[in-house]
Tab-separated table of C-alpha atoms in Angstrom:
chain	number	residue	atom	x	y	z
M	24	UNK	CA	50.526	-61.047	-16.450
M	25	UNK	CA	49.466	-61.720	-20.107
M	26	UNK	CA	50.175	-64.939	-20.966
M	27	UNK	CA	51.684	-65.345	-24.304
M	28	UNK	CA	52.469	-69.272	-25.276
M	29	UNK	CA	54.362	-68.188	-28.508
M	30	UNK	CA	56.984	-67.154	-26.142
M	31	UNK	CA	57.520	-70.609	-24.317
M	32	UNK	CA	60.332	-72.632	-25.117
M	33	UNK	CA	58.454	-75.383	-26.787
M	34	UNK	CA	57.400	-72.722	-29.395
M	35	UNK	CA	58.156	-72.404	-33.068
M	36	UNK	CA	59.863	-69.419	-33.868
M	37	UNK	CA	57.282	-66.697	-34.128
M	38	UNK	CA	58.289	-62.875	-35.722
M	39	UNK	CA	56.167	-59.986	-35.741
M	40	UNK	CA	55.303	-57.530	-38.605
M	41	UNK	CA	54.091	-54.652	-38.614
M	42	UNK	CA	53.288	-52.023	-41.242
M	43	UNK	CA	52.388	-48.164	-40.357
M	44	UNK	CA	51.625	-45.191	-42.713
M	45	UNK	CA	55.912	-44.878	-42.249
M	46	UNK	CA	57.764	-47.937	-41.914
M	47	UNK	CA	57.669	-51.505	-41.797
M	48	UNK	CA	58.916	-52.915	-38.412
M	49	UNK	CA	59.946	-56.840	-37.685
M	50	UNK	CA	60.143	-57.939	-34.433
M	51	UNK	CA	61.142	-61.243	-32.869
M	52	UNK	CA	60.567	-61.952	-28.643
M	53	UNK	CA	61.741	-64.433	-26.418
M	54	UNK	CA	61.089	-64.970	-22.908
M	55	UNK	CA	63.807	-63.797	-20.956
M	56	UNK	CA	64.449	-64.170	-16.796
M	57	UNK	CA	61.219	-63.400	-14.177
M	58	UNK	CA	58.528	-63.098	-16.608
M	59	UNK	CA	60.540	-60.641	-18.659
M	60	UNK	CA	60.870	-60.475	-22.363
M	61	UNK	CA	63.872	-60.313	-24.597
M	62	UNK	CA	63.912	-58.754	-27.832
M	63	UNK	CA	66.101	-61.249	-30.307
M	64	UNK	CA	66.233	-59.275	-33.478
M	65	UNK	CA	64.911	-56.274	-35.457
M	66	UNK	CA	64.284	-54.540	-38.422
M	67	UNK	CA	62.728	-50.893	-39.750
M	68	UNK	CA	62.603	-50.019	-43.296
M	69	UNK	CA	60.926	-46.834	-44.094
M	70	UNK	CA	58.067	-46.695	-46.702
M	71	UNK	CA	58.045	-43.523	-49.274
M	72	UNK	CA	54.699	-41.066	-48.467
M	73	UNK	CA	51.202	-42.387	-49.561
M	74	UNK	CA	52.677	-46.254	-49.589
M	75	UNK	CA	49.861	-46.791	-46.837
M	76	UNK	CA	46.552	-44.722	-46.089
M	77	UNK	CA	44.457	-44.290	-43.306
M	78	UNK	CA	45.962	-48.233	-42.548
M	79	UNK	CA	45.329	-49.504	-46.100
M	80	UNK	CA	48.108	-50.193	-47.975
M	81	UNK	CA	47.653	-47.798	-51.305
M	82	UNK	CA	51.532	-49.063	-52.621
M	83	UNK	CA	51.434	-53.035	-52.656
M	84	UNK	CA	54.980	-52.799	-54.566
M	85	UNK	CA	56.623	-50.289	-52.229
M	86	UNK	CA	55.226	-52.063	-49.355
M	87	UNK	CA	56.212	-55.639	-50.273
M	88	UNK	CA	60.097	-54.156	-51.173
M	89	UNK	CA	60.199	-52.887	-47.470
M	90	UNK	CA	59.120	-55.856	-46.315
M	91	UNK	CA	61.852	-57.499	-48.454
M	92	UNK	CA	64.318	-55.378	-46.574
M	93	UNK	CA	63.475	-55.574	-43.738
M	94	UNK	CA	63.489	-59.854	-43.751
M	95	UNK	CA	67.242	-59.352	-45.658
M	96	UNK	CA	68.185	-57.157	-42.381
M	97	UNK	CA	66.742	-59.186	-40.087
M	98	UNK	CA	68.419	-62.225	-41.121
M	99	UNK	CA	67.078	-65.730	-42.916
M	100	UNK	CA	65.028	-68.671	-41.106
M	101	UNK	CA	62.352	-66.763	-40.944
M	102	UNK	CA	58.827	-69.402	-41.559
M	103	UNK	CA	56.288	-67.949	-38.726
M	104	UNK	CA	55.331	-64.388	-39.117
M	105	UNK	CA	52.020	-62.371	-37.159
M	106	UNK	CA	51.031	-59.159	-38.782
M	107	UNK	CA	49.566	-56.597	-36.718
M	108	UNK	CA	46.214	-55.126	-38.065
M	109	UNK	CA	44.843	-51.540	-38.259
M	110	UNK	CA	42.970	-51.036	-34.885
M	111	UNK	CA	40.029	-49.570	-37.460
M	112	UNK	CA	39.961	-53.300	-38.280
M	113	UNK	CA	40.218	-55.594	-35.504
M	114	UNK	CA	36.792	-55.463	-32.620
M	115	UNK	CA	38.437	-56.211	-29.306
M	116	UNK	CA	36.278	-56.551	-26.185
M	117	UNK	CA	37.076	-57.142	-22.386
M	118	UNK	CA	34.450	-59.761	-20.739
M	119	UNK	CA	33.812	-61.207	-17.846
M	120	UNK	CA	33.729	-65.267	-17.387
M	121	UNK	CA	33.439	-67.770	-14.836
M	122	UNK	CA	36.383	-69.605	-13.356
M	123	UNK	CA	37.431	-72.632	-14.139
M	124	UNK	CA	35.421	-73.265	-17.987
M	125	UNK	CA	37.076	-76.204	-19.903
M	126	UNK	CA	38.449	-74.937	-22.777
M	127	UNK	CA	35.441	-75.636	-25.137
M	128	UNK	CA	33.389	-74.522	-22.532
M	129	UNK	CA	34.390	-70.975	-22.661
M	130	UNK	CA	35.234	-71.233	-26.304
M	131	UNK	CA	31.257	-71.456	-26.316
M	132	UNK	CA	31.026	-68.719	-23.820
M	133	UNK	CA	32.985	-66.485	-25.830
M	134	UNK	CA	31.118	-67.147	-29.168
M	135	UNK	CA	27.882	-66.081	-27.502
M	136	UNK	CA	29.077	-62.761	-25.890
M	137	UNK	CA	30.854	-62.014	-29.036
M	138	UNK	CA	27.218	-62.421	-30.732
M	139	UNK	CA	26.433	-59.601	-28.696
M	140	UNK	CA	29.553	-56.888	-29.261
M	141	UNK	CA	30.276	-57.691	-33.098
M	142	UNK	CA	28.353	-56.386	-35.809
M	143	UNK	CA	29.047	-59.337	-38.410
M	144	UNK	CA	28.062	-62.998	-38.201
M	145	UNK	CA	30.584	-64.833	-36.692
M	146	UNK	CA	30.757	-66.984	-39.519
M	147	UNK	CA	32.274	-63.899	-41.509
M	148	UNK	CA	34.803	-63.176	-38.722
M	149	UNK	CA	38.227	-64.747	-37.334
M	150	UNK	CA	37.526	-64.474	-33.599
M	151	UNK	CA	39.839	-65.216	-30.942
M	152	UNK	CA	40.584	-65.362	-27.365
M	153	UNK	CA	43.010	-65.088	-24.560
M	154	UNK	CA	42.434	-65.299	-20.555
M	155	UNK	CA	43.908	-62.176	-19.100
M	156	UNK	CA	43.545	-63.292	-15.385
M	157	UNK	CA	41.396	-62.858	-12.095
M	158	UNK	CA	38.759	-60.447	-13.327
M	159	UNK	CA	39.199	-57.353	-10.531
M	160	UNK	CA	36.670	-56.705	-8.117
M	161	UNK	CA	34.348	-60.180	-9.136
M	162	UNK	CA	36.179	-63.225	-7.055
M	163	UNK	CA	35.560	-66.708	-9.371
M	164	UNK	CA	35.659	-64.710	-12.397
M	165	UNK	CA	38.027	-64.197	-15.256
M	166	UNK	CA	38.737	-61.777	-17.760
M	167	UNK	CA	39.366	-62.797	-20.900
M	168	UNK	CA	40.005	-60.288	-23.877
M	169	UNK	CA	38.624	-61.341	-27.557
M	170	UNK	CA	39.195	-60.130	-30.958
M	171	UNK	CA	37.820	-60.098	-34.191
M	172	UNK	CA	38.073	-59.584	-37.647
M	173	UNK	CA	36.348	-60.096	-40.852
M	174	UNK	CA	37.924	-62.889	-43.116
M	175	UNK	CA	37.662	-61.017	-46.288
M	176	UNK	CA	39.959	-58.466	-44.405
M	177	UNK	CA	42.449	-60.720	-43.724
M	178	UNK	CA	42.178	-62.741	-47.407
M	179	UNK	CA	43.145	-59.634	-48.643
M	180	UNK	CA	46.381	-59.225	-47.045
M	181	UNK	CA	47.266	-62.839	-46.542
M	182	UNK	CA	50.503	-64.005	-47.857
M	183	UNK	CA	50.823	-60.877	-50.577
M	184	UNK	CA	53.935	-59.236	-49.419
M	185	UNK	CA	57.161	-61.946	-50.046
């Protein structure tokens, strides 16, 4: 199983956007009974044609009204909010670690495999991890996924749609 700390209890309210060539979709999980998940509250608004391209937003204004909508329909107290990312954006990568790193310890680790998988400098990139488990088939080891993407991409998009 994933593991997913925005879900624990001891989390701050977390809500999930994201924006396709169609509609805007918000999304809010908790963590339900045996590992399951519970889906709290949603929201789709549709966007008119041509509001996003090829995953780039094209309509800022028609976009940022559905996104309006969509946080009217899904109710107030929303203050924590992930936005999903065009997969033509993001560099994910599945690698293999060993068991049992510290946390800055395979923070490290990760920085130097990513060296070897992305094509920016890292200082250009937000790059992040998360330990997916007992790597299969390599006892002692771990998989651990990590993503990236370039800061300018994200500046772009940050905080431009309430």
């Amino acid at each position: 199983m994933i593991d997913l700390p925005f879900l624990r209890p001891s989390a701050r309210q977390l809500v999930g956007l994201d924006i396709s060539s169609s509609s805007v979709k918000l999304v809010e999980l908790s963590g339900g009974e045996k590992d399951a998940y519970k889906v709290e509250r949603y929201a789709v608004e549709t966007l008119p044609r041509d509001a996003v391209v090829d995953g780039n937003i094209a309509n800022l204004e028609a976009v940022s009204e559905a996104v309006k909508r969509a946080l009217r329909r899904f109710g107030g107290g929303v203050k924590n909010v992930a936005v999903a990312l065009p997969s033509s954006s993001v560099i994910t990568k599945k690698i293999i670690l060993p068991d049992g790193l510290r946390e800055t310890e395979m923070e490290f680790a990760v920085e130097a495999e990513a060296n070897q998988y992305i094509p920016f400098a890292l200082e250009e990139v937000n790059l992040d991890f998360q330990r997916i488990g007992p790597a299969p088939g390599s006892p002692g080891d771990v998989e651990v996924l990590i993503a990236a993407s370039r800061k300018s991409h994200l500046d772009r998009h940050s905080g431009r749609f309430v």
